[in-house]
Structures are given as structure tokens and as C-alpha cells.
């Protein structure tokens, strides 16, 4: 018989695998040295703006669903932890991550539409539900990170049509050009800094900035699988996290031809699991 008990709970302290999931979804980083230098010459601005617009048009035509095996590695001074599972995305907001134990059986599953979440812990036979904002509040995660754009950030895609370019500057290490974008009316993250490579038309790094002009953390996109315009990423790195930690996400067995719908991002709850609502 299915358990109909629904309890209101305070979130229990997560295990390390859930902690890494939270780092993936809702990290809070530390400010570092600004990597850009001088403004580009006036005569170069028109070309760079046109290049950026072409990159946006290309990305708008790319895949909206991603299915891949993902290994998350959280490394800091004297420590390194990793979990493996599969990640599914439906841009812009739907996410599913299933953690597998060494025998490849599901250990923990999390789905979110950017507003609410479901999770299943198979060892405890628990099904948890609630709002992402409540989860963030209990773990003191800044509200500035509650964004609808996580799908774009994790796939290295541009979605900047509602933004205006504030500044175009050269990279201090010669890697490319930095564009600072202002998002009018954005409730959480009003500004991003993007490092692009104009010759290859690739996004290399995205830096998120909150309303207090504090840097959250840089997201770097170092490797892509293939040379085609819409080739998926094989690695995403989030650096400058608390305690000098770095989160690396390695993607393998990547499929981009799936046609996911929101129905794919709901968990089937076994009959003998207890549902608990996070409040």
C-alpha cells in the first residue's frame, strides 16, 4: 500500500553527495582579481558586437535537450570528492540528476524546474518535495542565485537578448574579449561578464555578479566535443568557490537529439516511500 503520509520537515543536513549537488545548483563563490584590462578601441566595437550577436543567433538554434553521464569532482586544499550519475537538461530550467552507486543502481535523484524540486533517497526510502527558495534559505544560499538560466550556464550557451552591453575590454592574459552585460529588470543577477573568443566564436567564461557588485564565481567552458557550431561541452569548471574549492563537471556519452518534455522531469515515487515536504 502506498504511504500517504506527508510530513512538513526542516531539511536534515545533507550528505556529501547532496552537498555537491547543491554546489552545482546553488553555489556561492568568492571574488577574485578582475581578469580584464583596457577598453577596446572604438573602431573595433562594431565588429565585436556583430560577432556576439551572431553567436547568440547560433546558440538559439542549437539543441534544447541534453542527456549525458556526468562526473562531479569537488576539489579543495587536501580533499577531493567525486560522484557519478546521469544528468538530463531541458533548457532553460528543467534539470534531473541521478547519483549512481558503484553497482550502477540509483542512490539519489533530484529534479527541479527552477522553482520547485523533488528528490528521492533510495536508502532511506524518502521522497522530499518543496521550493528551491526554501531549500536555499535553510542552507543560507543567496537569493541572487535563484535563476531561470541554469540550463544555459551548464551548457555554455548564450541567452543575452534582453541585455545591453556596458563595456568591451581586453583580457589580461590575451585569451579574448570581455563583454559586461546589464540585464534590465533582472531580480537576482543584474550583470554578467562574458569572455568570448571572437575568432572561434566561443564562450570561454561567464562570471555572475549580484546586486552588491559581488562576484559569485566564474564558470569556465574549456572543452567541447567536436568542431561543429552546436557541439556540446565535455567539461565545465566552477572555480573560486568557498574554501578555495573547484567544482569540475565532466560529461561523457552525450546525447543532444532527445526530445524531452516537462514530464521527463518528474520522479516516480515507489509505493513504500514516505513523502516529506520541506517548509
GROMACS .gro file of C-alpha atoms in nm:
model
  279
    1UNK     CA    1   0.000   0.000   0.000
    2UNK     CA    2   0.128   0.346  -0.091
    3UNK     CA    3   0.224   0.567   0.201
    4UNK     CA    4   0.001   0.876   0.203
    5UNK     CA    5   0.181   1.038   0.496
    6UNK     CA    6   0.310   1.382   0.410
    7UNK     CA    7   0.522   1.550   0.674
    8UNK     CA    8   0.649   1.905   0.697
    9UNK     CA    9   1.018   1.896   0.780
   10UNK     CA   10   1.322   2.102   0.839
   11UNK     CA   11   1.589   1.985   0.598
   12UNK     CA   12   1.830   1.741   0.754
   13UNK     CA   13   2.199   1.815   0.700
   14UNK     CA   14   2.288   1.675   0.357
   15UNK     CA   15   2.538   1.401   0.296
   16UNK     CA   16   2.840   1.489   0.088
   17UNK     CA   17   2.672   1.380  -0.235
   18UNK     CA   18   2.384   1.621  -0.177
   19UNK     CA   19   2.629   1.892  -0.079
   20UNK     CA   20   2.796   1.859  -0.420
   21UNK     CA   21   2.455   1.874  -0.588
   22UNK     CA   22   2.383   2.197  -0.405
   23UNK     CA   23   2.721   2.329  -0.509
   24UNK     CA   24   2.627   2.253  -0.869
   25UNK     CA   25   2.287   2.419  -0.845
   26UNK     CA   26   2.337   2.700  -0.596
   27UNK     CA   27   2.698   2.786  -0.531
   28UNK     CA   28   2.829   3.096  -0.359
   29UNK     CA   29   3.180   3.187  -0.456
   30UNK     CA   30   3.449   3.438  -0.371
   31UNK     CA   31   3.564   3.745  -0.556
   32UNK     CA   32   3.900   3.734  -0.730
   33UNK     CA   33   4.114   3.973  -0.930
   34UNK     CA   34   3.940   4.122  -1.232
   35UNK     CA   35   4.080   3.947  -1.542
   36UNK     CA   36   4.021   4.228  -1.795
   37UNK     CA   37   4.228   4.535  -1.875
   38UNK     CA   38   4.161   4.829  -2.106
   39UNK     CA   39   3.856   4.910  -2.316
   40UNK     CA   40   3.886   4.808  -2.683
   41UNK     CA   41   3.932   5.076  -2.948
   42UNK     CA   42   3.614   5.243  -3.074
   43UNK     CA   43   3.673   5.116  -3.428
   44UNK     CA   44   3.671   4.752  -3.300
   45UNK     CA   45   3.344   4.773  -3.109
   46UNK     CA   46   3.107   4.734  -3.405
   47UNK     CA   47   3.281   4.417  -3.524
   48UNK     CA   48   3.279   4.264  -3.175
   49UNK     CA   49   2.911   4.346  -3.118
   50UNK     CA   50   2.823   4.190  -3.454
   51UNK     CA   51   3.026   3.879  -3.366
   52UNK     CA   52   2.847   3.849  -3.032
   53UNK     CA   53   2.506   3.882  -3.200
   54UNK     CA   54   2.600   3.606  -3.447
   55UNK     CA   55   2.699   3.382  -3.153
   56UNK     CA   56   2.360   3.441  -2.992
   57UNK     CA   57   2.175   3.358  -3.314
   58UNK     CA   58   2.375   3.037  -3.349
   59UNK     CA   59   2.310   2.927  -2.991
   60UNK     CA   60   1.937   2.997  -3.024
   61UNK     CA   61   1.923   2.732  -3.299
   62UNK     CA   62   2.111   2.464  -3.101
   63UNK     CA   63   1.972   2.169  -2.902
   64UNK     CA   64   1.733   2.227  -2.612
   65UNK     CA   65   1.766   1.879  -2.454
   66UNK     CA   66   2.081   1.716  -2.318
   67UNK     CA   67   2.130   1.366  -2.178
   68UNK     CA   68   2.474   1.269  -2.050
   69UNK     CA   69   2.669   1.081  -1.790
   70UNK     CA   70   2.822   1.334  -1.553
   71UNK     CA   71   3.102   1.306  -1.301
   72UNK     CA   72   3.118   1.587  -1.046
   73UNK     CA   73   3.451   1.643  -0.875
   74UNK     CA   74   3.474   1.887  -0.582
   75UNK     CA   75   3.839   1.957  -0.502
   76UNK     CA   76   3.987   2.179  -0.235
   77UNK     CA   77   4.304   2.202  -0.029
   78UNK     CA   78   4.375   1.849   0.093
   79UNK     CA   79   4.045   1.699  -0.022
   80UNK     CA   80   3.880   1.563  -0.333
   81UNK     CA   81   3.536   1.406  -0.367
   82UNK     CA   82   3.355   1.276  -0.673
   83UNK     CA   83   3.017   1.137  -0.764
   84UNK     CA   84   2.894   0.990  -1.091
   85UNK     CA   85   2.545   0.984  -1.230
   86UNK     CA   86   2.346   1.096  -1.527
   87UNK     CA   87   2.232   1.449  -1.598
   88UNK     CA   88   1.936   1.549  -1.811
   89UNK     CA   89   1.851   1.907  -1.905
   90UNK     CA   90   1.563   2.074  -2.084
   91UNK     CA   91   1.656   2.435  -2.140
   92UNK     CA   92   1.616   2.671  -1.981
   93UNK     CA   93   1.514   2.548  -1.635
   94UNK     CA   94   1.445   2.173  -1.608
   95UNK     CA   95   1.715   1.953  -1.455
   96UNK     CA   96   1.743   1.592  -1.340
   97UNK     CA   97   2.049   1.441  -1.175
   98UNK     CA   98   2.059   1.079  -1.060
   99UNK     CA   99   2.351   0.965  -0.843
  100UNK     CA  100   2.459   0.606  -0.901
  101UNK     CA  101   2.640   0.380  -0.655
  102UNK     CA  102   2.928   0.160  -0.778
  103UNK     CA  103   2.689  -0.112  -0.898
  104UNK     CA  104   2.519   0.148  -1.119
  105UNK     CA  105   2.194   0.144  -0.924
  106UNK     CA  106   2.021   0.475  -0.836
  107UNK     CA  107   2.122   0.605  -0.495
  108UNK     CA  108   1.978   0.955  -0.500
  109UNK     CA  109   1.773   1.152  -0.755
  110UNK     CA  110   1.694   1.521  -0.779
  111UNK     CA  111   1.472   1.705  -1.028
  112UNK     CA  112   1.392   2.075  -1.046
  113UNK     CA  113   1.208   2.314  -1.274
  114UNK     CA  114   1.394   2.611  -1.128
  115UNK     CA  115   1.114   2.685  -0.882
  116UNK     CA  116   1.036   2.357  -0.708
  117UNK     CA  117   1.226   2.033  -0.652
  118UNK     CA  118   1.170   1.664  -0.588
  119UNK     CA  119   1.430   1.426  -0.451
  120UNK     CA  120   1.440   1.055  -0.373
  121UNK     CA  121   1.680   0.884  -0.136
  122UNK     CA  122   1.660   0.511  -0.205
  123UNK     CA  123   1.850   0.403   0.106
  124UNK     CA  124   1.615   0.595   0.337
  125UNK     CA  125   1.305   0.538   0.122
  126UNK     CA  126   1.232   0.909   0.136
  127UNK     CA  127   1.070   1.138  -0.117
  128UNK     CA  128   1.127   1.509  -0.047
  129UNK     CA  129   0.947   1.797  -0.217
  130UNK     CA  130   0.950   2.174  -0.179
  131UNK     CA  131   1.051   2.507  -0.323
  132UNK     CA  132   1.408   2.580  -0.429
  133UNK     CA  133   1.381   2.913  -0.244
  134UNK     CA  134   1.304   2.728   0.082
  135UNK     CA  135   1.597   2.493   0.029
  136UNK     CA  136   1.823   2.790  -0.037
  137UNK     CA  137   1.704   2.975   0.274
  138UNK     CA  138   1.771   2.679   0.502
  139UNK     CA  139   2.128   2.647   0.378
  140UNK     CA  140   2.187   3.025   0.368
  141UNK     CA  141   2.235   3.026  -0.008
  142UNK     CA  142   2.196   3.379  -0.154
  143UNK     CA  143   1.867   3.452  -0.327
  144UNK     CA  144   2.069   3.607  -0.611
  145UNK     CA  145   2.140   3.255  -0.737
  146UNK     CA  146   1.775   3.157  -0.783
  147UNK     CA  147   1.779   3.195  -1.160
  148UNK     CA  148   1.590   3.051  -1.455
  149UNK     CA  149   1.911   3.032  -1.658
  150UNK     CA  150   2.092   2.732  -1.510
  151UNK     CA  151   2.040   2.524  -1.824
  152UNK     CA  152   2.222   2.785  -2.030
  153UNK     CA  153   2.500   2.823  -1.776
  154UNK     CA  154   2.568   2.449  -1.759
  155UNK     CA  155   2.576   2.410  -2.139
  156UNK     CA  156   2.781   2.721  -2.213
  157UNK     CA  157   2.505   2.877  -2.419
  158UNK     CA  158   2.423   3.244  -2.471
  159UNK     CA  159   2.078   3.383  -2.384
  160UNK     CA  160   2.152   3.753  -2.368
  161UNK     CA  161   1.883   3.909  -2.590
  162UNK     CA  162   1.738   4.111  -2.304
  163UNK     CA  163   2.079   4.253  -2.209
  164UNK     CA  164   2.269   4.566  -2.303
  165UNK     CA  165   2.645   4.576  -2.343
  166UNK     CA  166   2.804   4.810  -2.088
  167UNK     CA  167   3.171   4.757  -2.165
  168UNK     CA  168   3.401   4.569  -2.405
  169UNK     CA  169   3.750   4.509  -2.270
  170UNK     CA  170   4.059   4.308  -2.346
  171UNK     CA  171   4.154   4.002  -2.145
  172UNK     CA  172   4.463   4.046  -1.930
  173UNK     CA  173   4.605   3.712  -2.049
  174UNK     CA  174   4.524   3.759  -2.416
  175UNK     CA  175   4.257   3.487  -2.426
  176UNK     CA  176   3.990   3.701  -2.590
  177UNK     CA  177   3.747   3.985  -2.520
  178UNK     CA  178   3.537   4.055  -2.210
  179UNK     CA  179   3.183   4.186  -2.252
  180UNK     CA  180   2.999   4.325  -1.949
  181UNK     CA  181   2.623   4.290  -1.988
  182UNK     CA  182   2.347   4.460  -1.791
  183UNK     CA  183   2.011   4.280  -1.761
  184UNK     CA  184   1.733   4.535  -1.724
  185UNK     CA  185   1.482   4.441  -1.457
  186UNK     CA  186   1.666   4.122  -1.357
  187UNK     CA  187   1.558   4.044  -0.999
  188UNK     CA  188   1.864   3.847  -0.892
  189UNK     CA  189   2.170   3.870  -1.113
  190UNK     CA  190   2.171   4.206  -1.294
  191UNK     CA  191   2.515   4.176  -1.453
  192UNK     CA  192   2.736   3.912  -1.618
  193UNK     CA  193   3.089   3.931  -1.754
  194UNK     CA  194   3.148   3.709  -2.058
  195UNK     CA  195   3.486   3.610  -2.203
  196UNK     CA  196   3.449   3.529  -2.573
  197UNK     CA  197   3.698   3.424  -2.839
  198UNK     CA  198   3.593   3.627  -3.146
  199UNK     CA  199   3.793   3.419  -3.398
  200UNK     CA  200   3.631   3.088  -3.297
  201UNK     CA  201   3.304   3.246  -3.174
  202UNK     CA  202   3.319   3.050  -2.849
  203UNK     CA  203   3.216   3.147  -2.498
  204UNK     CA  204   3.508   3.070  -2.266
  205UNK     CA  205   3.396   3.203  -1.925
  206UNK     CA  206   3.088   3.352  -1.760
  207UNK     CA  207   3.117   3.550  -1.434
  208UNK     CA  208   2.795   3.612  -1.240
  209UNK     CA  209   2.761   3.937  -1.044
  210UNK     CA  210   2.494   4.021  -0.786
  211UNK     CA  211   2.326   4.350  -0.690
  212UNK     CA  212   2.605   4.434  -0.448
  213UNK     CA  213   2.856   4.408  -0.736
  214UNK     CA  214   2.998   4.097  -0.571
  215UNK     CA  215   3.134   3.823  -0.794
  216UNK     CA  216   2.964   3.487  -0.733
  217UNK     CA  217   3.205   3.260  -0.921
  218UNK     CA  218   3.343   3.215  -1.273
  219UNK     CA  219   3.208   2.931  -1.486
  220UNK     CA  220   3.463   2.818  -1.746
  221UNK     CA  221   3.394   2.621  -2.063
  222UNK     CA  222   3.726   2.472  -2.167
  223UNK     CA  223   3.641   2.171  -2.382
  224UNK     CA  224   3.381   2.091  -2.647
  225UNK     CA  225   3.315   1.761  -2.820
  226UNK     CA  226   3.364   1.822  -3.192
  227UNK     CA  227   3.411   2.130  -3.406
  228UNK     CA  228   3.051   2.183  -3.514
  229UNK     CA  229   2.877   2.508  -3.417
  230UNK     CA  230   2.649   2.338  -3.162
  231UNK     CA  231   2.897   2.085  -3.024
  232UNK     CA  232   2.818   2.009  -2.657
  233UNK     CA  233   3.063   2.072  -2.378
  234UNK     CA  234   3.264   1.789  -2.229
  235UNK     CA  235   3.380   1.987  -1.924
  236UNK     CA  236   3.256   2.277  -1.712
  237UNK     CA  237   3.464   2.421  -1.428
  238UNK     CA  238   3.332   2.643  -1.148
  239UNK     CA  239   3.623   2.795  -0.959
  240UNK     CA  240   3.684   3.034  -0.669
  241UNK     CA  241   3.429   2.855  -0.452
  242UNK     CA  242   3.442   2.882  -0.072
  243UNK     CA  243   3.748   2.727   0.095
  244UNK     CA  244   3.939   2.766  -0.236
  245UNK     CA  245   3.742   2.479  -0.386
  246UNK     CA  246   3.677   2.400  -0.751
  247UNK     CA  247   3.386   2.203  -0.895
  248UNK     CA  248   3.454   2.024  -1.224
  249UNK     CA  249   3.173   1.859  -1.421
  250UNK     CA  250   3.287   1.607  -1.682
  251UNK     CA  251   3.031   1.495  -1.942
  252UNK     CA  252   3.052   1.166  -2.135
  253UNK     CA  253   2.808   0.965  -2.351
  254UNK     CA  254   2.642   1.292  -2.451
  255UNK     CA  255   2.316   1.288  -2.646
  256UNK     CA  256   2.156   1.608  -2.777
  257UNK     CA  257   1.888   1.460  -3.002
  258UNK     CA  258   1.643   1.376  -2.724
  259UNK     CA  259   1.303   1.545  -2.723
  260UNK     CA  260   1.241   1.590  -2.352
  261UNK     CA  261   0.924   1.745  -2.213
  262UNK     CA  262   0.850   1.862  -1.859
  263UNK     CA  263   0.700   1.517  -1.792
  264UNK     CA  264   1.053   1.372  -1.807
  265UNK     CA  265   1.143   1.582  -1.504
  266UNK     CA  266   0.908   1.425  -1.253
  267UNK     CA  267   1.014   1.139  -1.030
  268UNK     CA  268   0.814   0.817  -0.995
  269UNK     CA  269   0.783   0.753  -0.623
  270UNK     CA  270   0.781   0.388  -0.504
  271UNK     CA  271   0.473   0.289  -0.305
  272UNK     CA  272   0.663   0.230   0.021
  273UNK     CA  273   0.842   0.568   0.025
  274UNK     CA  274   0.737   0.844   0.265
  275UNK     CA  275   0.679   1.190   0.119
  276UNK     CA  276   0.813   1.481   0.321
  277UNK     CA  277   0.756   1.848   0.235
  278UNK     CA  278   1.033   2.096   0.305
  279UNK     CA  279   0.898   2.413   0.469
   0.00000   0.00000   0.00000
